Amino acid sequence: MQPVDADHHLNVITSTAFDLESVDSTCGLALIDKEAQILSANTAFFHLLDSSADHLGKSVLSVTNNIDPSATKRLRQILFRDQCGFYDLTSKTDKKVLRLHISGFRQPFRLLLLENASINKQLTYGNGCIAGNNSVISSLVDKNALNALISEWKPSGSDDSLATIMIGLDGFKQVNETIGRANASQLLNFVAQRLLRVSRSSDTVAYYEGDTFVILQTNQAQPSSATATAERIVELLQRPFLIDGQQINISASIGLATAHSENDTAGNLTKHAELALFEAKNNARGSYQWFERNLEKKIQEQQELEVSLRRALFLQEFELFYQPQASMQSKALVGFEALIRWNRPIKGRLSPHSFIALAENLGEIQKIGKWALFTACKEASAWPGTLKVAVNISPKQFENGNLVETIKAALTASGLKPERLELEITEGLLIKDIQNTIKQLWAIQALGVSVAMDDFGTGYSSLNYLNSFPFSKIKIDQSFVRGKQTDKSRALVKAVISLGLALKIQTLAEGVETKQQFDYLAANGCMEAQGYYIGKPVPAHKVRMFVNSFQFNSCNKDLC
Ligand code: C2E
Ligand code: MG
Ligand code: MG
């Protein structure tokens, strides 16, 4: 057999599946060759040994020697006599005990597995290995130490800078609730490991608080270096994590700020990075944002918006508008959709797009949604005939479990017949705790209230949900209807209408703005339409007038 050199091994290893670098684990894993050189290792391996990936390609004994010189002789014997087994290393500094398992692998490679025996007394290759502990997190620089580092920083030259990369995990609170605290802390550990992996040895990786980490970069060309790191982090944290047998997907948003002089730093740098992170989260999950001066004003306005949203209900600043829905066959009005508006003093009337998501995040949507339900039922009870009212329900309203009682109470208080009430839900609703949601939907249906699926076609699993619950109506999202029609959007609309016919579910097209759109939908069997072609949303006091003067295809310009 030809002798094979270490460089060659390294190439082989890194070009094959034996790349251990990306393995998330609280156990250290390393692959070594017959010379005991480290060919591949994960972050935990170096981290447990108080070392860094700079040792890749060097002898494993140089790393173990660093923390426990007394072990070197015995380890050398095990490694070079091709023995298997384990050996306990005791750190000369903090006395932590690390158990190093040495396994045979495909000759001439050996696989090393390293565990913190001080934490896991019951060592096993199974659960002991993945038992939650905060070893990586707790060994990172903490918030106080980070602030001290920032305030002590002095530029070493005129082009030196200090960059702060603040990383916040998106939706960590929900993940925490879903996977439990132990698994969530495991997830933080793995995130920390991945951050260590992307950082240079000159960077400082800190655990800031909650789901937030900070990487400090000095002596790098900015903003290019921090930007490149941020891009790499976004990409790396988007890759799934495997925890307790479950695949966990998260993303991270990143705020970036840089200081060029000592005056920039004191207290400001982390605040600037926080503001940038806040903005990144507002823009899109999994994005990064550099601090800009105008952010301070923008974020102040956002905070004011939050404060006034919390008071808006009490100050009676909400109002419902009603948008007509018409039958395509008889061309008669069949009902109205209730659409909330916020009449904000000085600022004017705000559309739900600018505050519903915020109300959901602030936990205000329960109260606002209840108000909308009670108000819509009360106002609709005064409408003539059997006109229905459709009310949008936020997924969050299903979470505290008393939606059914609220609906009952709204019907009783208003005297509205249940068959005149329809709830509109989007498929986002069904993603979380599907069983519990479906149970509530059945209870709502048992009251005689119908349920429509709103914005059909915009999510991922509409079809699956249609299979789980007998929706009375599919509302075809306006993005397929209004604007310029393409062969593709026409084909999609046609397919949804056929689906409705086959499943015996009514179809309503949203966003019908022109006669041409209306005629195409009617010719293809769509049953109902909503959109500016029928009428724009009107305030409650104009509904009766709208109904009385309604003539199909002549939207009353005074009312609209
Ligand atoms: P949605 O339920 O899909 O409501 C339809 C939206 O499309 C409304 O916007 C409506 O004004 C607009 N629209 C209707 N026809 C046309 C048209 O022909 N052309 C165009 N360009 N737009 C049209 P709005 O009132 O801004 O509501 C936006 C979204 O806010 C609603 O979408 C709904 O998801 C949510 N929403 C509204 N009211 C409530 C509420 O009381 N509670 C909750 N949770 N969400 C609400
Ligand atoms: Mg709707
Ligand atoms: Mg819709």
Coordinates of C-alpha atoms and ligand atoms in Angstrom, one line a residue:
M1 CA 0.0 0.0 0.0
Q2 CA 1.2 3.5 -0.9
P3 CA 2.1 5.7 2.1
V4 CA -0.4 8.5 2.4
D5 CA 0.5 11.8 3.8
A6 CA -1.5 13.9 6.3
D7 CA -2.3 16.6 3.7
H8 CA -3.7 14.0 1.5
H9 CA -5.9 12.7 4.4
L10 CA -7.0 16.2 5.1
N11 CA -8.1 16.6 1.5
V12 CA -9.9 13.2 1.6
I13 CA -11.6 14.0 4.9
T14 CA -12.7 17.5 4.0
S15 CA -14.0 16.4 0.6
T16 CA -16.0 13.6 2.0
A17 CA -18.9 13.3 4.4
F18 CA -16.5 13.1 7.4
D19 CA -16.5 16.8 7.9
L20 CA -17.1 17.1 11.6
E21 CA -16.9 20.9 11.7
S22 CA -20.7 21.3 11.2
V23 CA -21.7 18.7 13.8
D24 CA -23.8 20.4 16.6
S25 CA -23.2 18.6 19.8
T26 CA -22.3 19.3 23.4
C27 CA -19.8 16.4 22.9
G28 CA -16.5 17.1 21.2
L29 CA -15.9 15.0 18.1
A30 CA -12.6 14.8 16.3
L31 CA -11.1 12.6 13.6
I32 CA -7.3 12.0 13.8
D33 CA -4.8 10.2 11.6
K34 CA -2.1 7.7 12.5
E35 CA 0.2 10.6 13.6
A36 CA -2.6 11.8 15.9
Q37 CA -3.1 14.9 13.8
I38 CA -6.5 16.5 13.9
L39 CA -8.1 16.2 10.5
S40 CA -11.5 17.4 11.4
A41 CA -13.3 18.4 14.6
N42 CA -16.4 20.2 15.7
T43 CA -16.5 23.4 17.7
A44 CA -17.3 21.6 20.9
F45 CA -14.1 19.6 20.7
F46 CA -11.9 22.6 20.7
H47 CA -14.1 24.5 23.1
L48 CA -14.1 21.8 25.8
L49 CA -10.3 21.8 25.5
D50 CA -10.1 25.6 25.9
S51 CA -8.6 25.6 22.4
S52 CA -9.6 26.8 18.9
A53 CA -9.8 25.6 15.4
D54 CA -6.3 27.0 14.8
H55 CA -5.2 23.6 16.0
L56 CA -6.7 21.8 13.0
G57 CA -3.9 19.9 11.3
K58 CA -1.8 19.8 14.6
S59 CA -1.3 16.9 17.0
V60 CA -4.2 16.2 19.3
L61 CA -1.6 15.8 22.1
S62 CA -0.7 19.5 21.7
V63 CA -4.3 20.4 22.6
T64 CA -4.7 17.9 25.5
N65 CA -1.3 18.9 26.8
N66 CA -2.6 22.4 27.1
I67 CA -5.1 21.5 29.7
D68 CA -3.7 18.3 31.3
P69 CA 0.1 17.8 30.7
S70 CA 0.1 14.7 33.0
A71 CA -2.1 12.8 30.5
T72 CA 0.2 13.2 27.5
K73 CA 2.4 10.1 28.2
R74 CA -0.6 7.7 28.7
L75 CA -2.5 9.2 25.8
R76 CA 0.5 8.8 23.5
Q77 CA 0.6 5.1 24.4
I78 CA -3.1 4.6 23.7
L79 CA -3.0 6.5 20.4
F80 CA 0.2 5.1 19.0
R81 CA -0.5 1.5 20.0
D82 CA -3.8 1.6 18.2
Q83 CA -5.7 0.9 21.4
C84 CA -9.3 1.9 22.0
G85 CA -10.7 3.1 25.4
F86 CA -11.2 6.2 27.3
Y87 CA -9.1 8.5 29.4
D88 CA -10.0 11.2 31.9
L89 CA -8.3 14.5 31.5
T90 CA -8.3 16.9 34.4
S91 CA -8.0 20.6 33.6
K92 CA -5.0 22.1 35.4
T93 CA -6.8 25.4 35.7
D94 CA -10.4 24.7 36.8
K95 CA -10.2 21.0 37.6
K96 CA -13.0 20.1 35.2
V97 CA -12.8 16.4 34.1
L98 CA -13.1 15.6 30.4
R99 CA -13.5 12.1 29.3
L100 CA -11.8 11.3 26.0
H101 CA -13.1 8.2 24.3
I102 CA -10.8 6.8 21.6
S103 CA -12.4 4.6 19.0
G104 CA -11.1 2.7 16.1
F105 CA -12.4 4.0 12.8
R106 CA -11.5 3.1 9.3
Q107 CA -7.8 2.5 9.5
P108 CA -5.7 4.6 9.8
F109 CA -8.2 7.1 11.2
R110 CA -9.4 7.2 14.8
L111 CA -12.5 8.9 16.1
L112 CA -12.3 10.8 19.4
L113 CA -15.3 11.7 21.5
L114 CA -15.0 14.2 24.3
E115 CA -17.4 14.8 27.1
N116 CA -17.5 17.0 30.1
A117 CA -17.5 14.4 32.9
S118 CA -17.9 17.0 35.6
I119 CA -21.4 17.8 34.3
N120 CA -22.4 14.3 33.1
K121 CA -21.5 11.9 35.8
Q122 CA -23.6 9.2 34.0
L123 CA -21.6 8.9 30.8
T124 CA -23.2 7.1 28.0
Y125 CA -22.8 7.4 24.3
G126 CA -26.6 8.1 24.0
N127 CA -28.4 10.6 26.1
G128 CA -25.5 11.6 28.3
C129 CA -24.0 13.1 25.2
I130 CA -26.9 15.4 24.4
A131 CA -28.1 16.1 27.9
G132 CA -28.7 19.8 28.2
N133 CA -26.1 21.9 29.8
N134 CA -25.0 25.4 29.3
S135 CA -21.3 24.8 29.1
V136 CA -20.8 26.7 25.9
I137 CA -23.0 29.6 26.8
S138 CA -21.6 30.0 30.3
S139 CA -18.1 30.0 28.9
L140 CA -18.8 32.9 26.6
V141 CA -18.1 36.5 27.6
D142 CA -21.2 37.8 29.4
K143 CA -22.9 41.2 29.0
N144 CA -21.0 42.9 31.8
A145 CA -17.7 41.8 30.5
L146 CA -18.7 42.7 27.0
N147 CA -19.6 46.3 28.1
A148 CA -16.3 46.5 29.9
L149 CA -14.4 45.4 26.8
I150 CA -16.2 48.0 24.7
S151 CA -15.6 50.9 27.1
E152 CA -12.0 49.9 27.5
W153 CA -11.4 49.8 23.7
K154 CA -8.9 52.3 22.3
P155 CA -8.2 52.4 18.5
S156 CA -4.6 51.3 17.9
G157 CA -4.4 53.4 14.7
S158 CA -6.3 55.9 12.6
D159 CA -8.1 53.3 10.6
D160 CA -8.8 50.9 13.5
S161 CA -12.5 50.3 14.4
L162 CA -14.6 48.2 16.7
A163 CA -17.6 46.5 15.1
T164 CA -20.5 45.0 17.1
I165 CA -22.5 42.2 15.5
M166 CA -25.6 41.7 17.5
I167 CA -27.4 38.4 16.7
G168 CA -31.0 37.9 17.8
L169 CA -32.9 34.6 17.2
D170 CA -36.2 35.1 15.4
G171 CA -39.3 33.8 17.2
F172 CA -37.2 32.2 20.0
K173 CA -40.0 32.7 22.5
Q174 CA -42.3 30.5 20.5
V175 CA -39.6 27.9 19.9
N176 CA -39.0 27.9 23.7
E177 CA -42.7 27.3 24.3
T178 CA -42.8 24.5 21.7
I179 CA -39.7 22.5 22.5
G180 CA -39.4 23.2 26.2
R181 CA -36.8 25.0 28.3
A182 CA -34.1 22.2 28.4
N183 CA -34.2 21.8 24.6
A184 CA -34.2 25.6 24.1
S185 CA -31.1 25.9 26.2
Q186 CA -29.5 23.2 24.1
L187 CA -30.4 25.1 21.0
L188 CA -28.7 28.2 22.5
N189 CA -25.6 26.1 23.0
F190 CA -25.6 24.9 19.5
V191 CA -26.1 28.5 18.2
A192 CA -23.1 29.5 20.3
Q193 CA -21.1 26.7 18.8
R194 CA -22.0 27.8 15.3
L195 CA -21.1 31.4 16.2
L196 CA -17.7 30.3 17.5
R197 CA -17.2 28.5 14.2
V198 CA -17.7 31.6 12.1
S199 CA -15.7 33.9 14.4
R200 CA -12.0 34.5 14.1
S201 CA -9.7 33.9 17.0
S202 CA -9.3 37.6 17.4
D203 CA -13.1 38.1 17.7
T204 CA -15.0 38.1 21.0
V205 CA -18.1 36.0 21.1
A206 CA -20.5 37.1 24.0
Y207 CA -23.8 35.8 25.3
Y208 CA -25.7 39.1 25.7
E209 CA -29.1 38.1 27.1
G210 CA -32.1 35.9 26.3
D211 CA -31.7 34.9 22.7
T212 CA -29.1 37.5 21.9
F213 CA -25.4 37.1 21.2
V214 CA -22.8 39.6 20.3
I215 CA -19.6 39.3 18.3
L216 CA -17.0 42.0 18.6
Q217 CA -14.5 42.5 15.8
T218 CA -11.4 44.7 16.1
N219 CA -8.7 45.5 13.6
Q220 CA -10.8 44.4 10.6
A221 CA -11.6 46.3 7.4
Q222 CA -15.1 47.6 8.1
P223 CA -17.9 47.5 7.1
S224 CA -16.9 44.6 4.8
S225 CA -15.7 42.2 7.5
A226 CA -18.7 42.5 9.8
T227 CA -21.1 42.4 6.8
A228 CA -19.5 39.2 5.5
T229 CA -19.7 37.7 9.0
A230 CA -23.3 38.7 9.3
E231 CA -24.1 37.1 6.0
R232 CA -22.4 33.9 7.0
I233 CA -24.2 33.8 10.4
V234 CA -27.6 34.3 8.7
E235 CA -26.9 31.4 6.4
L236 CA -25.4 29.1 9.1
L237 CA -28.2 29.6 11.6
Q238 CA -30.8 28.9 8.9
R239 CA -29.6 25.4 8.7
P240 CA -31.7 23.0 10.8
F241 CA -30.8 22.0 14.3
L242 CA -31.4 18.4 15.5
I243 CA -32.4 18.4 19.2
D244 CA -33.8 15.5 21.1
G245 CA -34.7 13.8 17.8
Q246 CA -36.6 16.9 16.5
Q247 CA -35.6 19.1 13.6
I248 CA -35.7 22.7 14.7
N249 CA -35.6 25.5 12.2
I250 CA -34.9 29.1 13.3
S251 CA -33.4 32.1 11.8
A252 CA -31.4 35.0 13.1
S253 CA -31.7 38.8 12.6
I254 CA -28.6 40.9 13.0
G255 CA -27.9 44.5 14.0
L256 CA -24.5 46.0 13.2
A257 CA -22.7 49.1 14.5
T258 CA -19.2 50.3 14.4
A259 CA -17.1 52.7 16.4
H260 CA -14.0 54.5 15.2
S261 CA -13.0 56.4 18.3
E262 CA -13.3 55.9 22.0
N263 CA -16.0 58.6 22.1
D264 CA -18.2 56.5 19.9
T265 CA -18.2 53.5 22.3
A266 CA -19.2 54.3 25.8
G267 CA -22.8 53.0 26.1
N268 CA -23.5 53.9 22.4
L269 CA -22.2 50.9 20.5
T270 CA -24.5 48.2 21.9
K271 CA -27.4 50.6 21.9
H272 CA -26.8 51.3 18.2
A273 CA -26.5 47.6 17.5
E274 CA -29.7 47.0 19.4
L275 CA -31.6 49.6 17.3
A276 CA -30.2 48.1 14.1
L277 CA -31.3 44.6 15.3
F278 CA -34.7 45.9 16.1
E279 CA -34.9 47.4 12.6
A280 CA -33.7 44.1 11.0
K281 CA -36.4 42.2 12.8
N282 CA -39.0 44.6 11.6
N283 CA -37.8 44.4 8.0
A284 CA -37.6 40.6 7.6
R285 CA -36.6 37.6 9.5
G286 CA -33.1 36.4 8.7
S287 CA -31.8 39.8 7.6
Y288 CA -29.1 42.2 8.8
Q289 CA -29.1 45.9 9.2
W290 CA -26.3 48.5 9.8
F291 CA -27.0 51.2 12.3
E292 CA -28.0 54.5 10.7
R293 CA -28.7 57.8 12.4
N294 CA -32.4 58.0 11.3
L295 CA -33.0 54.7 13.0
E296 CA -33.2 56.4 16.4
K297 CA -36.2 58.6 15.2
K298 CA -37.8 55.6 13.4
I299 CA -37.6 53.4 16.5
Q300 CA -38.9 56.2 18.8
E301 CA -41.9 56.4 16.5
Q302 CA -42.3 52.7 16.7
Q303 CA -42.3 52.8 20.4
E304 CA -44.8 55.5 20.4
L305 CA -47.0 53.4 18.1
E306 CA -46.8 50.6 20.6
V307 CA -47.7 52.8 23.6
S308 CA -50.7 54.3 21.7
L309 CA -51.8 50.9 20.4
R310 CA -52.1 49.6 24.0
R311 CA -54.4 52.6 24.8
A312 CA -56.4 52.7 21.6
L313 CA -59.2 50.3 22.6
F314 CA -59.7 52.2 25.9
L315 CA -59.8 55.5 24.0
Q316 CA -62.3 54.0 21.4
E317 CA -60.0 54.7 18.5
F318 CA -61.0 51.6 16.5
E319 CA -63.7 51.5 13.9
L320 CA -65.0 48.8 11.6
F321 CA -65.5 49.4 7.9
Y322 CA -67.6 47.0 5.9
Q323 CA -66.8 45.8 2.3
P324 CA -69.7 44.3 0.3
Q325 CA -69.7 40.8 -1.1
A326 CA -72.0 39.9 -4.0
S327 CA -73.2 36.7 -5.6
M328 CA -71.8 36.4 -9.1
Q329 CA -74.9 34.6 -10.4
S330 CA -77.7 36.7 -8.9
K331 CA -75.6 39.8 -8.6
A332 CA -77.2 40.5 -5.3
L333 CA -75.4 41.5 -2.1
V334 CA -74.9 38.6 0.2
G335 CA -72.9 40.2 3.0
F336 CA -70.1 42.4 4.2
E337 CA -66.6 41.8 5.5
A338 CA -65.7 43.7 8.6
L339 CA -62.3 45.5 8.2
I340 CA -60.8 47.3 11.2
R341 CA -59.4 50.8 11.0
W342 CA -57.5 52.7 13.7
N343 CA -58.3 56.4 13.8
R344 CA -55.1 57.6 15.4
P345 CA -55.3 61.2 16.7
I346 CA -53.2 63.6 14.6
K347 CA -51.7 60.7 12.5
G348 CA -55.0 59.8 10.8
R349 CA -56.6 56.6 9.8
L350 CA -54.4 53.5 9.8
S351 CA -54.9 50.3 7.8
P352 CA -54.8 47.0 9.7
H353 CA -51.6 46.2 7.8
S354 CA -49.8 48.7 9.9
F355 CA -51.0 47.4 13.3
I356 CA -52.5 43.9 13.4
A357 CA -49.1 42.2 13.4
L358 CA -47.9 44.6 16.1
A359 CA -51.1 43.9 18.2
E360 CA -50.4 40.2 17.8
N361 CA -46.8 40.6 19.1
L362 CA -47.9 42.8 21.9
G363 CA -50.6 40.4 23.0
E364 CA -53.2 43.0 22.4
I365 CA -55.0 41.2 19.6
Q366 CA -57.2 39.1 22.0
K367 CA -58.9 42.3 23.3
I368 CA -59.0 44.0 19.9
G369 CA -60.3 40.9 18.2
K370 CA -63.0 40.5 20.8
W371 CA -64.0 44.1 20.3
A372 CA -64.2 43.6 16.5
L373 CA -66.4 40.5 17.0
F374 CA -68.8 42.1 19.4
T375 CA -69.0 45.3 17.3
A376 CA -69.5 43.5 14.0
C377 CA -72.3 41.3 15.4
K378 CA -74.0 44.3 17.0
E379 CA -73.8 46.5 13.8
A380 CA -74.8 43.6 11.5
S381 CA -77.8 42.9 13.6
A382 CA -79.3 46.2 12.4
W383 CA -78.8 45.4 8.7
P384 CA -81.8 44.5 6.6
G385 CA -82.7 41.0 5.6
T386 CA -80.2 38.1 5.9
L387 CA -77.0 39.8 5.0
K388 CA -74.0 38.1 6.5
V389 CA -71.1 39.6 8.3
A390 CA -67.6 38.2 7.9
V391 CA -65.1 38.8 10.7
N392 CA -61.3 38.3 10.5
I393 CA -59.9 36.2 13.3
S394 CA -56.2 36.2 14.2
P395 CA -54.5 32.9 14.9
K396 CA -53.6 34.3 18.3
Q397 CA -57.3 34.4 19.3
F398 CA -57.4 30.6 19.2
E399 CA -54.5 30.3 21.7
N400 CA -56.2 31.1 25.0
G401 CA -59.0 28.7 24.4
N402 CA -62.0 30.9 25.1
L403 CA -62.8 32.0 21.5
V404 CA -65.9 29.8 21.3
E405 CA -67.3 31.4 24.5
T406 CA -66.5 34.9 23.1
I407 CA -68.4 34.1 19.9
K408 CA -71.4 32.8 21.9
A409 CA -71.4 35.9 24.0
A410 CA -71.2 38.2 20.9
L411 CA -74.1 36.5 19.4
T412 CA -76.2 36.6 22.6
A413 CA -75.4 40.3 23.2
S414 CA -76.3 41.3 19.7
G415 CA -79.1 38.9 19.0
L416 CA -77.5 38.1 15.6
K417 CA -78.4 34.7 14.2
P418 CA -75.4 32.4 14.1
E419 CA -75.9 31.6 10.4
R420 CA -75.4 35.3 9.6
L421 CA -71.9 35.3 11.1
E422 CA -68.9 34.0 9.2
L423 CA -65.3 33.9 10.6
E424 CA -62.3 34.3 8.2
I425 CA -59.2 32.6 9.1
T426 CA -55.9 32.3 7.3
E427 CA -54.0 29.0 7.1
G428 CA -51.2 30.5 9.3
L429 CA -53.7 29.8 12.1
L430 CA -53.5 26.0 11.7
I431 CA -49.7 25.8 11.8
K432 CA -49.5 25.8 15.6
D433 CA -51.3 23.2 17.7
I434 CA -53.4 22.0 14.8
Q435 CA -55.5 19.6 17.0
N436 CA -56.6 22.2 19.4
T437 CA -57.5 24.6 16.6
I438 CA -59.5 22.1 14.7
K439 CA -61.4 21.2 17.9
Q440 CA -62.3 24.8 18.4
L441 CA -63.4 25.1 14.7
W442 CA -65.8 22.2 15.1
A443 CA -67.2 23.8 18.2
I444 CA -67.7 27.1 16.3
Q445 CA -69.4 25.2 13.5
A446 CA -71.7 23.5 16.0
L447 CA -72.9 27.0 17.0
G448 CA -74.1 27.4 13.4
V449 CA -71.4 29.9 12.5
S450 CA -69.5 29.3 9.2
V451 CA -65.8 29.4 8.7
A452 CA -64.1 30.7 5.5
M453 CA -60.4 30.2 4.6
D454 CA -59.0 33.6 3.8
D455 CA -56.2 34.5 1.4
F456 CA -56.2 31.0 -0.1
G457 CA -53.1 30.2 -2.1
T458 CA -50.7 32.4 -0.2
G459 CA -49.4 29.8 2.3
Y460 CA -47.9 26.5 2.2
S461 CA -50.4 23.9 3.1
S462 CA -53.8 25.2 2.1
L463 CA -54.8 21.9 0.6
N464 CA -53.9 20.0 3.7
Y465 CA -56.1 22.2 5.8
L466 CA -59.1 21.9 3.5
N467 CA -58.8 18.2 4.3
S468 CA -58.8 18.8 8.0
F469 CA -62.0 20.9 8.4
P470 CA -65.2 21.5 6.4
F471 CA -64.6 25.1 5.5
S472 CA -67.8 26.8 4.1
K473 CA -65.9 29.1 1.8
I474 CA -62.5 29.5 0.1
K475 CA -61.5 33.2 -0.4
I476 CA -59.2 33.2 -3.4
D477 CA -56.4 35.7 -2.6
Q478 CA -56.5 39.0 -4.4
S479 CA -53.0 38.5 -5.6
F480 CA -54.3 36.0 -8.1
V481 CA -57.3 38.2 -9.1
R482 CA -56.5 41.9 -9.3
G483 CA -53.9 43.6 -11.4
K484 CA -52.7 42.2 -14.7
Q485 CA -53.9 38.7 -15.4
T486 CA -51.4 36.2 -16.7
D487 CA -52.0 32.8 -18.1
K488 CA -50.6 31.4 -14.9
S489 CA -52.8 33.4 -12.5
R490 CA -55.8 32.5 -14.7
A491 CA -55.0 28.8 -14.6
L492 CA -54.5 29.0 -10.8
V493 CA -57.8 30.7 -10.2
K494 CA -59.6 28.2 -12.5
A495 CA -58.0 25.3 -10.6
V496 CA -59.1 26.7 -7.2
I497 CA -62.7 27.2 -8.4
S498 CA -62.7 23.6 -9.7
L499 CA -61.4 22.5 -6.3
G500 CA -64.2 24.3 -4.6
L501 CA -66.8 22.7 -6.9
A502 CA -65.4 19.3 -6.3
L503 CA -65.2 19.7 -2.6
K504 CA -68.6 21.4 -2.5
I505 CA -67.1 24.5 -0.9
Q506 CA -68.2 28.0 -2.0
T507 CA -65.5 30.1 -3.7
L508 CA -65.2 33.9 -3.3
A509 CA -62.7 35.9 -5.3
E510 CA -61.1 38.8 -3.5
G511 CA -59.8 42.0 -5.1
V512 CA -62.1 42.0 -8.1
E513 CA -61.6 45.5 -9.6
T514 CA -62.7 45.3 -13.2
K515 CA -65.6 44.0 -15.3
Q516 CA -63.2 41.9 -17.2
Q517 CA -62.0 40.1 -14.0
F518 CA -65.6 39.7 -12.8
D519 CA -66.7 38.2 -16.1
Y520 CA -63.8 35.7 -16.3
L521 CA -64.5 34.5 -12.7
A522 CA -68.2 34.2 -13.3
A523 CA -67.7 32.3 -16.6
N524 CA -65.5 29.8 -14.7
G525 CA -68.0 29.1 -11.9
C526 CA -66.7 31.3 -9.1
M527 CA -69.7 32.0 -6.8
E528 CA -69.1 35.3 -5.0
A529 CA -67.0 38.4 -5.5
Q530 CA -65.5 41.1 -3.3
G531 CA -63.5 44.0 -4.4
Y532 CA -63.6 47.6 -5.6
Y533 CA -65.7 46.6 -8.6
I534 CA -68.5 45.7 -6.2
G535 CA -67.7 48.4 -3.6
K536 CA -64.9 49.7 -1.4
P537 CA -65.2 49.3 2.4
V538 CA -67.6 51.8 3.9
P539 CA -68.1 53.0 7.6
A540 CA -70.9 51.3 9.6
H541 CA -73.3 54.3 9.3
K542 CA -73.2 54.1 5.5
V543 CA -73.9 50.4 5.2
R544 CA -77.7 50.8 5.1
M545 CA -77.5 53.5 2.5
F546 CA -75.1 51.3 0.5
V547 CA -77.5 48.4 0.6
N548 CA -80.5 50.6 -0.4
S549 CA -78.8 52.2 -3.3
F550 CA -76.8 49.2 -4.4
Q551 CA -77.0 48.6 -8.1
F552 CA -74.5 46.1 -9.4
N553 CA -71.6 47.6 -11.4
S554 CA -72.2 51.2 -10.3
C555 CA -70.2 51.7 -7.3
N556 CA -71.6 54.7 -5.5
K557 CA -68.7 57.1 -5.6
D558 CA -70.0 59.2 -2.7
L559 CA -70.0 56.1 -0.5
C560 CA -66.8 54.5 -1.6
Ligands
C2E1 P1 -58.3 40.6 4.1 O1 -59.2 39.9 5.1 O2 -57.8 39.7 3.0 O3 -59.2 41.8 3.6 C1 -59.2 42.3 2.3 C2 -58.3 43.5 2.2 O4 -58.2 43.8 0.8 C3 -58.8 44.7 2.8 O5 -57.7 45.5 3.2 C4 -59.6 45.4 1.7 O6 -59.7 46.7 1.9 C5 -58.6 45.1 0.6 N1 -59.4 45.1 -0.7 C6 -60.6 44.6 -0.9 N2 -60.9 44.7 -2.2 C7 -59.9 45.2 -2.8 C8 -59.6 45.6 -4.2 O7 -60.5 45.4 -5.1 N3 -58.4 46.1 -4.5 C9 -57.5 46.3 -3.5 N4 -56.4 46.9 -3.9 N5 -57.7 46.0 -2.2 C10 -58.9 45.5 -1.9 P2 -57.6 46.0 4.7 O8 -58.9 46.5 5.1 O9 -56.4 47.0 4.7 O10 -57.3 44.8 5.5 C11 -56.1 44.1 5.4 C12 -56.0 42.8 6.2 O11 -56.1 43.1 7.6 C13 -57.3 41.9 5.9 O12 -57.1 41.2 4.8 C14 -57.3 41.1 7.2 O13 -56.3 40.0 7.1 C15 -56.7 42.1 8.2 N6 -57.8 42.5 9.1 C16 -58.7 43.5 8.8 N7 -59.6 43.6 9.8 C17 -59.2 42.7 10.8 C18 -59.7 42.4 12.1 O14 -60.7 42.9 12.6 N8 -59.0 41.4 12.8 C19 -57.9 40.8 12.3 N9 -57.3 39.9 13.0 N10 -57.4 41.1 11.0 C20 -58.1 42.1 10.3
MG2 MG -60.5 38.7 5.4
MG3 MG -58.2 38.1 2.2

